[in-house]
Amino acid sequence: AQSVAQPEDQVNVAEGNPLTVKCTYSVSGNPYLFWYVQYPNRGLQFLLKYITGDNLVKGSYGFEAEFNKSQTSFHLKKPSALVSDSALYFCAVSRGDYKLSFGAGTTVTVRA
Amino acid sequence: ETGVTQTPRHLVMGMTNKKSLKCEQHLGHNAMYWYKQSAKKPLELMFVYNFKEQTENNSVPSRFSPECPNSSHLFLHLHTLQPEDSALYLCASSQEGGATGANVLTFGAGSRLTVL
């Protein structure tokens, strides 16, 4: 079985401060890891993915994520958060097939 | 617009009603998915169609019945639902649903279902 844990329901940061959204995963074999973002009244949008190679992955809107195999983590980061980054963020994992397992999501609020 | 369109955006139905959710994608993708999103819970994969063939039924109750007439259209037929079925139902598509690993899903905006 594969699963994702997002330990924080909510993350609050001030605009301009660094933003980190945590994700740990459990999967047999090599993980394929993804981050998606959901804005109000919208579906999920793809941000970035890790398949293999460099542990630091860069994605859309200035986001990046670091794959850490020993800690089975894939935390999402942004050096300087914007108010427009306020949204619901989902981490997901697969074993390389179509079955993506998502976490419960983390609500990010960036205050001006 | 993402290229994946879901209708209706909102649906209220009684427990004895029959209704359908519709999804259409204009991306030339070959795989389509239904997910259920409930507050503070992980997204639940319900059904997967790859090249119009159903490849996944994630132990979904029979009151949910999917239909995929072609690679561009996906329906979710609803019958005798329960109040706990109230949720946001998301449709997604991807290039294909096989073992590519790098499958990136494109989601629609969802259909908000309320069962009274």
PDB file of C-alpha atoms in Angstrom:
ATOM      1  CA  ALA A   1       0.000   0.000   0.000  1.00  0.00           C
ATOM      2  CA  GLN A   2       1.131   3.535  -0.593  1.00  0.00           C
ATOM      3  CA  SER A   3       0.205   6.612   1.367  1.00  0.00           C
ATOM      4  CA  VAL A   4       1.023  10.244   1.962  1.00  0.00           C
ATOM      5  CA  ALA A   5       0.948  12.184   5.204  1.00  0.00           C
ATOM      6  CA  GLN A   6       0.701  15.951   5.366  1.00  0.00           C
ATOM      7  CA  PRO A   7       1.143  16.577   9.093  1.00  0.00           C
ATOM      8  CA  GLU A   8      -0.104  20.161   9.091  1.00  0.00           C
ATOM      9  CA  ASP A   9      -3.714  21.005   8.330  1.00  0.00           C
ATOM     10  CA  GLN A  10      -2.828  24.654   8.088  1.00  0.00           C
ATOM     11  CA  VAL A  11       0.256  26.781   7.537  1.00  0.00           C
ATOM     12  CA  ASN A  12       0.219  30.536   8.124  1.00  0.00           C
ATOM     13  CA  VAL A  13       3.040  32.816   6.988  1.00  0.00           C
ATOM     14  CA  ALA A  14       3.573  36.507   6.387  1.00  0.00           C
ATOM     15  CA  GLU A  15       4.093  37.712   2.852  1.00  0.00           C
ATOM     16  CA  GLY A  16       7.768  37.745   1.961  1.00  0.00           C
ATOM     17  CA  ASN A  17       8.663  35.019   4.443  1.00  0.00           C
ATOM     18  CA  PRO A  18       9.729  31.510   3.465  1.00  0.00           C
ATOM     19  CA  LEU A  19       6.965  28.954   3.033  1.00  0.00           C
ATOM     20  CA  THR A  20       7.323  25.234   3.739  1.00  0.00           C
ATOM     21  CA  VAL A  21       4.601  22.620   3.362  1.00  0.00           C
ATOM     22  CA  LYS A  22       5.548  19.209   4.718  1.00  0.00           C
ATOM     23  CA  CYS A  23       4.935  15.818   3.154  1.00  0.00           C
ATOM     24  CA  THR A  24       6.067  12.311   4.041  1.00  0.00           C
ATOM     25  CA  TYR A  25       5.292   9.237   2.030  1.00  0.00           C
ATOM     26  CA  SER A  26       5.194   5.486   2.187  1.00  0.00           C
ATOM     27  CA  VAL A  27       5.540   3.343  -0.930  1.00  0.00           C
ATOM     28  CA  SER A  28       7.240   0.128  -1.957  1.00  0.00           C
ATOM     29  CA  GLY A  29       9.970   0.655  -4.491  1.00  0.00           C
ATOM     30  CA  ASN A  30      11.026   3.964  -5.956  1.00  0.00           C
ATOM     31  CA  PRO A  31       8.537   6.775  -5.389  1.00  0.00           C
ATOM     32  CA  TYR A  32       7.116   9.122  -7.965  1.00  0.00           C
ATOM     33  CA  LEU A  33       6.200  12.279  -6.073  1.00  0.00           C
ATOM     34  CA  PHE A  34       3.983  15.193  -7.007  1.00  0.00           C
ATOM     35  CA  TRP A  35       2.660  18.468  -5.632  1.00  0.00           C
ATOM     36  CA  TYR A  36      -0.633  19.949  -6.719  1.00  0.00           C
ATOM     37  CA  VAL A  37      -2.346  23.179  -5.675  1.00  0.00           C
ATOM     38  CA  GLN A  38      -6.065  23.926  -5.486  1.00  0.00           C
ATOM     39  CA  TYR A  39      -7.363  27.489  -5.520  1.00  0.00           C
ATOM     40  CA  PRO A  40     -10.936  28.205  -4.359  1.00  0.00           C
ATOM     41  CA  ASN A  41     -13.615  26.843  -6.703  1.00  0.00           C
ATOM     42  CA  ARG A  42     -10.987  25.273  -8.934  1.00  0.00           C
ATOM     43  CA  GLY A  43      -9.653  21.812  -9.594  1.00  0.00           C
ATOM     44  CA  LEU A  44      -6.146  20.762  -8.675  1.00  0.00           C
ATOM     45  CA  GLN A  45      -3.254  22.191 -10.686  1.00  0.00           C
ATOM     46  CA  PHE A  46       0.103  20.461 -11.126  1.00  0.00           C
ATOM     47  CA  LEU A  47       3.069  22.247  -9.524  1.00  0.00           C
ATOM     48  CA  LEU A  48       6.020  19.885  -9.792  1.00  0.00           C
ATOM     49  CA  LYS A  49       7.147  16.267  -9.727  1.00  0.00           C
ATOM     50  CA  TYR A  50      10.085  14.135  -8.734  1.00  0.00           C
ATOM     51  CA  ILE A  51      10.806  11.004 -10.741  1.00  0.00           C
ATOM     52  CA  THR A  52      14.559  10.555 -10.530  1.00  0.00           C
ATOM     53  CA  GLY A  53      17.770  12.569 -10.578  1.00  0.00           C
ATOM     54  CA  ASP A  54      18.463  15.780  -8.674  1.00  0.00           C
ATOM     55  CA  ASN A  55      16.809  15.777  -5.260  1.00  0.00           C
ATOM     56  CA  LEU A  56      15.825  19.431  -5.622  1.00  0.00           C
ATOM     57  CA  VAL A  57      12.989  19.883  -8.075  1.00  0.00           C
ATOM     58  CA  LYS A  58      11.853  23.282  -9.347  1.00  0.00           C
ATOM     59  CA  GLY A  59       8.285  23.889 -10.441  1.00  0.00           C
ATOM     60  CA  SER A  60       5.724  26.515 -11.280  1.00  0.00           C
ATOM     61  CA  TYR A  61       5.273  29.900  -9.556  1.00  0.00           C
ATOM     62  CA  GLY A  62       8.678  29.794  -7.857  1.00  0.00           C
ATOM     63  CA  PHE A  63       7.996  26.626  -5.883  1.00  0.00           C
ATOM     64  CA  GLU A  64      10.535  23.894  -5.334  1.00  0.00           C
ATOM     65  CA  ALA A  65      10.570  20.621  -3.451  1.00  0.00           C
ATOM     66  CA  GLU A  66      13.330  18.532  -1.945  1.00  0.00           C
ATOM     67  CA  PHE A  67      13.266  14.761  -2.092  1.00  0.00           C
ATOM     68  CA  ASN A  68      14.839  13.111   0.942  1.00  0.00           C
ATOM     69  CA  LYS A  69      14.938   9.346   0.616  1.00  0.00           C
ATOM     70  CA  SER A  70      16.245   8.599   4.106  1.00  0.00           C
ATOM     71  CA  GLN A  71      13.461  10.634   5.697  1.00  0.00           C
ATOM     72  CA  THR A  72      10.872   9.618   3.081  1.00  0.00           C
ATOM     73  CA  SER A  73       9.947  13.263   2.714  1.00  0.00           C
ATOM     74  CA  PHE A  74       9.142  15.605  -0.121  1.00  0.00           C
ATOM     75  CA  HIS A  75       8.618  19.055   1.382  1.00  0.00           C
ATOM     76  CA  LEU A  76       7.393  21.932  -0.763  1.00  0.00           C
ATOM     77  CA  LYS A  77       9.166  25.260  -0.386  1.00  0.00           C
ATOM     78  CA  LYS A  78       9.057  28.816  -1.609  1.00  0.00           C
ATOM     79  CA  PRO A  79      11.691  31.335  -0.523  1.00  0.00           C
ATOM     80  CA  SER A  80       9.334  34.314  -0.444  1.00  0.00           C
ATOM     81  CA  ALA A  81       5.589  33.737  -0.161  1.00  0.00           C
ATOM     82  CA  LEU A  82       2.952  35.879  -1.850  1.00  0.00           C
ATOM     83  CA  VAL A  83      -0.627  36.512  -0.767  1.00  0.00           C
ATOM     84  CA  SER A  84      -1.663  34.864  -4.030  1.00  0.00           C
ATOM     85  CA  ASP A  85      -0.027  31.613  -2.834  1.00  0.00           C
ATOM     86  CA  SER A  86      -2.897  31.163  -0.376  1.00  0.00           C
ATOM     87  CA  ALA A  87      -4.508  27.876  -1.420  1.00  0.00           C
ATOM     88  CA  LEU A  88      -4.862  24.177  -0.597  1.00  0.00           C
ATOM     89  CA  TYR A  89      -1.760  22.126  -1.357  1.00  0.00           C
ATOM     90  CA  PHE A  90      -1.731  18.367  -1.991  1.00  0.00           C
ATOM     91  CA  CYS A  91       1.194  15.969  -2.010  1.00  0.00           C
ATOM     92  CA  ALA A  92       0.825  12.718  -3.954  1.00  0.00           C
ATOM     93  CA  VAL A  93       2.810   9.532  -4.518  1.00  0.00           C
ATOM     94  CA  SER A  94       2.700   6.657  -6.973  1.00  0.00           C
ATOM     95  CA  ARG A  95       4.796   3.579  -7.678  1.00  0.00           C
ATOM     96  CA  GLY A  96       5.031   4.503 -11.313  1.00  0.00           C
ATOM     97  CA  ASP A  97       1.547   3.591 -12.418  1.00  0.00           C
ATOM     98  CA  TYR A  98      -1.647   5.575 -12.715  1.00  0.00           C
ATOM     99  CA  LYS A  99      -2.637   5.154  -9.068  1.00  0.00           C
ATOM    100  CA  LEU A 100      -1.810   8.423  -7.395  1.00  0.00           C
ATOM    101  CA  SER A 101      -2.360   8.494  -3.649  1.00  0.00           C
ATOM    102  CA  PHE A 102      -2.986  11.977  -2.302  1.00  0.00           C
ATOM    103  CA  GLY A 103      -2.601  13.433   1.150  1.00  0.00           C
ATOM    104  CA  ALA A 104      -5.411  15.241   2.927  1.00  0.00           C
ATOM    105  CA  GLY A 105      -4.080  18.626   1.932  1.00  0.00           C
ATOM    106  CA  THR A 106      -2.561  21.604   3.726  1.00  0.00           C
ATOM    107  CA  THR A 107      -4.263  24.985   3.695  1.00  0.00           C
ATOM    108  CA  VAL A 108      -1.742  27.770   3.231  1.00  0.00           C
ATOM    109  CA  THR A 109      -2.651  31.295   4.267  1.00  0.00           C
ATOM    110  CA  VAL A 110      -0.260  34.106   3.438  1.00  0.00           C
ATOM    111  CA  ARG A 111      -1.084  37.354   5.221  1.00  0.00           C
ATOM    112  CA  ALA A 112      -0.173  40.723   3.815  1.00  0.00           C
TER     113      ALA A 112
ATOM    114  CA  GLU B   1      -9.580  26.903 -18.320  1.00  0.00           C
ATOM    115  CA  THR B   2      -7.641  23.675 -17.907  1.00  0.00           C
ATOM    116  CA  GLY B   3      -9.088  21.825 -20.887  1.00  0.00           C
ATOM    117  CA  VAL B   4     -11.181  19.587 -18.633  1.00  0.00           C
ATOM    118  CA  THR B   5     -14.799  20.745 -18.262  1.00  0.00           C
ATOM    119  CA  GLN B   6     -17.216  19.393 -15.703  1.00  0.00           C
ATOM    120  CA  THR B   7     -20.975  19.927 -15.599  1.00  0.00           C
ATOM    121  CA  PRO B   8     -22.961  20.701 -13.596  1.00  0.00           C
ATOM    122  CA  ARG B   9     -20.792  22.661 -11.184  1.00  0.00           C
ATOM    123  CA  HIS B  10     -23.373  22.261  -8.431  1.00  0.00           C
ATOM    124  CA  LEU B  11     -25.993  19.573  -7.947  1.00  0.00           C
ATOM    125  CA  VAL B  12     -28.521  19.022  -5.183  1.00  0.00           C
ATOM    126  CA  MET B  13     -30.418  15.763  -5.213  1.00  0.00           C
ATOM    127  CA  GLY B  14     -32.657  13.689  -3.032  1.00  0.00           C
ATOM    128  CA  MET B  15     -31.768  10.176  -2.029  1.00  0.00           C
ATOM    129  CA  THR B  16     -34.159   8.657  -4.572  1.00  0.00           C
ATOM    130  CA  ASN B  17     -33.130  10.782  -7.550  1.00  0.00           C
ATOM    131  CA  LYS B  18     -31.097   9.726 -10.557  1.00  0.00           C
ATOM    132  CA  LYS B  19     -28.642  12.237 -11.917  1.00  0.00           C
ATOM    133  CA  SER B  20     -25.417  12.266 -13.903  1.00  0.00           C
ATOM    134  CA  LEU B  21     -22.167  14.189 -13.788  1.00  0.00           C
ATOM    135  CA  LYS B  22     -20.411  14.917 -17.056  1.00  0.00           C
ATOM    136  CA  CYS B  23     -16.751  15.461 -17.859  1.00  0.00           C
ATOM    137  CA  GLU B  24     -15.227  16.442 -21.175  1.00  0.00           C
ATOM    138  CA  GLN B  25     -11.566  16.930 -22.025  1.00  0.00           C
ATOM    139  CA  HIS B  26     -10.122  18.730 -25.043  1.00  0.00           C
ATOM    140  CA  LEU B  27      -6.506  17.742 -24.464  1.00  0.00           C
ATOM    141  CA  GLY B  28      -6.268  14.626 -26.592  1.00  0.00           C
ATOM    142  CA  HIS B  29      -5.637  12.534 -23.500  1.00  0.00           C
ATOM    143  CA  ASN B  30      -6.362   8.827 -23.385  1.00  0.00           C
ATOM    144  CA  ALA B  31      -6.999   8.297 -19.680  1.00  0.00           C
ATOM    145  CA  MET B  32      -9.772   9.748 -17.545  1.00  0.00           C
ATOM    146  CA  TYR B  33     -10.394   9.551 -13.820  1.00  0.00           C
ATOM    147  CA  TRP B  34     -13.055  10.225 -11.196  1.00  0.00           C
ATOM    148  CA  TYR B  35     -11.919  11.353  -7.743  1.00  0.00           C
ATOM    149  CA  LYS B  36     -13.987  12.155  -4.660  1.00  0.00           C
ATOM    150  CA  GLN B  37     -12.840  15.086  -2.514  1.00  0.00           C
ATOM    151  CA  SER B  38     -14.197  15.390   1.029  1.00  0.00           C
ATOM    152  CA  ALA B  39     -13.060  18.047   3.466  1.00  0.00           C
ATOM    153  CA  LYS B  40      -9.851  17.225   5.337  1.00  0.00           C
ATOM    154  CA  LYS B  41      -9.585  13.784   3.746  1.00  0.00           C
ATOM    155  CA  PRO B  42      -7.236  12.506   1.046  1.00  0.00           C
ATOM    156  CA  LEU B  43      -8.631  12.491  -2.442  1.00  0.00           C
ATOM    157  CA  GLU B  44     -10.213   9.129  -3.147  1.00  0.00           C
ATOM    158  CA  LEU B  45      -9.629   7.553  -6.533  1.00  0.00           C
ATOM    159  CA  MET B  46     -12.936   6.084  -7.715  1.00  0.00           C
ATOM    160  CA  PHE B  47     -12.590   4.998 -11.327  1.00  0.00           C
ATOM    161  CA  VAL B  48      -9.987   5.017 -14.082  1.00  0.00           C
ATOM    162  CA  TYR B  49     -10.542   4.592 -17.801  1.00  0.00           C
ATOM    163  CA  ASN B  50      -7.607   4.054 -20.119  1.00  0.00           C
ATOM    164  CA  PHE B  51      -8.357   4.101 -23.851  1.00  0.00           C
ATOM    165  CA  LYS B  52     -12.072   3.797 -22.953  1.00  0.00           C
ATOM    166  CA  GLU B  53     -11.529   0.630 -20.914  1.00  0.00           C
ATOM    167  CA  GLN B  54     -12.148   0.667 -17.186  1.00  0.00           C
ATOM    168  CA  THR B  55      -8.907  -0.246 -15.450  1.00  0.00           C
ATOM    169  CA  GLU B  56      -9.792   0.682 -11.881  1.00  0.00           C
ATOM    170  CA  ASN B  57     -12.837   0.441  -9.690  1.00  0.00           C
ATOM    171  CA  ASN B  58     -11.653   1.300  -6.220  1.00  0.00           C
ATOM    172  CA  SER B  59     -14.366  -0.595  -4.318  1.00  0.00           C
ATOM    173  CA  VAL B  60     -16.898   2.068  -5.158  1.00  0.00           C
ATOM    174  CA  PRO B  61     -20.536   1.342  -4.200  1.00  0.00           C
ATOM    175  CA  SER B  62     -22.770   0.374  -7.094  1.00  0.00           C
ATOM    176  CA  ARG B  63     -24.887   3.490  -6.618  1.00  0.00           C
ATOM    177  CA  PHE B  64     -22.065   5.184  -8.556  1.00  0.00           C
ATOM    178  CA  SER B  65     -21.902   3.991 -12.156  1.00  0.00           C
ATOM    179  CA  PRO B  66     -19.274   5.326 -14.576  1.00  0.00           C
ATOM    180  CA  GLU B  67     -19.541   5.490 -18.328  1.00  0.00           C
ATOM    181  CA  CYS B  68     -16.838   6.342 -20.855  1.00  0.00           C
ATOM    182  CA  PRO B  69     -18.241   6.382 -24.396  1.00  0.00           C
ATOM    183  CA  ASN B  70     -14.993   7.719 -25.886  1.00  0.00           C
ATOM    184  CA  SER B  71     -11.634   9.053 -24.735  1.00  0.00           C
ATOM    185  CA  SER B  72     -12.974  12.600 -24.474  1.00  0.00           C
ATOM    186  CA  HIS B  73     -16.069  12.034 -22.363  1.00  0.00           C
ATOM    187  CA  LEU B  74     -16.663  10.547 -18.945  1.00  0.00           C
ATOM    188  CA  PHE B  75     -19.900  10.309 -16.997  1.00  0.00           C
ATOM    189  CA  LEU B  76     -20.730   9.414 -13.432  1.00  0.00           C
ATOM    190  CA  HIS B  77     -24.305   8.192 -13.046  1.00  0.00           C
ATOM    191  CA  LEU B  78     -25.753   8.630  -9.579  1.00  0.00           C
ATOM    192  CA  HIS B  79     -28.636   6.644  -8.118  1.00  0.00           C
ATOM    193  CA  THR B  80     -30.085   6.324  -4.606  1.00  0.00           C
ATOM    194  CA  LEU B  81     -27.204   8.179  -3.009  1.00  0.00           C
ATOM    195  CA  GLN B  82     -26.699   8.696   0.706  1.00  0.00           C
ATOM    196  CA  PRO B  83     -26.052  12.001   2.496  1.00  0.00           C
ATOM    197  CA  GLU B  84     -22.465  10.900   3.158  1.00  0.00           C
ATOM    198  CA  ASP B  85     -21.915  10.901  -0.602  1.00  0.00           C
ATOM    199  CA  SER B  86     -22.058  14.692  -0.527  1.00  0.00           C
ATOM    200  CA  ALA B  87     -18.651  15.865  -1.737  1.00  0.00           C
ATOM    201  CA  LEU B  88     -16.761  17.506  -4.564  1.00  0.00           C
ATOM    202  CA  TYR B  89     -16.348  15.101  -7.463  1.00  0.00           C
ATOM    203  CA  LEU B  90     -13.315  15.791  -9.573  1.00  0.00           C
ATOM    204  CA  CYS B  91     -12.656  14.570 -13.067  1.00  0.00           C
ATOM    205  CA  ALA B  92      -9.103  14.385 -14.378  1.00  0.00           C
ATOM    206  CA  SER B  93      -7.353  13.277 -17.519  1.00  0.00           C
ATOM    207  CA  SER B  94      -3.809  12.309 -18.444  1.00  0.00           C
ATOM    208  CA  GLN B  95      -1.921  11.381 -21.549  1.00  0.00           C
ATOM    209  CA  GLU B  96      -2.395   7.735 -20.727  1.00  0.00           C
ATOM    210  CA  GLY B  97      -3.081   5.640 -17.681  1.00  0.00           C
ATOM    211  CA  GLY B  98      -0.390   3.082 -18.040  1.00  0.00           C
ATOM    212  CA  ALA B  99       2.801   2.560 -16.112  1.00  0.00           C
ATOM    213  CA  THR B 100       4.506   5.748 -17.188  1.00  0.00           C
ATOM    214  CA  GLY B 101       5.192   6.987 -13.713  1.00  0.00           C
ATOM    215  CA  ALA B 102       5.344  10.582 -14.784  1.00  0.00           C
ATOM    216  CA  ASN B 103       1.615  10.779 -15.376  1.00  0.00           C
ATOM    217  CA  VAL B 104       0.548  14.366 -14.750  1.00  0.00           C
ATOM    218  CA  LEU B 105      -3.160  14.771 -14.184  1.00  0.00           C
ATOM    219  CA  THR B 106      -5.174  17.713 -15.467  1.00  0.00           C
ATOM    220  CA  PHE B 107      -8.238  18.303 -13.317  1.00  0.00           C
ATOM    221  CA  GLY B 108     -11.584  19.883 -13.956  1.00  0.00           C
ATOM    222  CA  ALA B 109     -13.075  22.386 -11.511  1.00  0.00           C
ATOM    223  CA  GLY B 110     -15.301  19.734  -9.966  1.00  0.00           C
ATOM    224  CA  SER B 111     -19.003  19.110  -9.406  1.00  0.00           C
ATOM    225  CA  ARG B 112     -20.210  19.946  -5.897  1.00  0.00           C
ATOM    226  CA  LEU B 113     -22.807  17.341  -4.964  1.00  0.00           C
ATOM    227  CA  THR B 114     -25.211  17.695  -2.059  1.00  0.00           C
ATOM    228  CA  VAL B 115     -27.448  14.755  -1.184  1.00  0.00           C
ATOM    229  CA  LEU B 116     -30.436  15.636   0.973  1.00  0.00           C
TER     230      LEU B 116
END
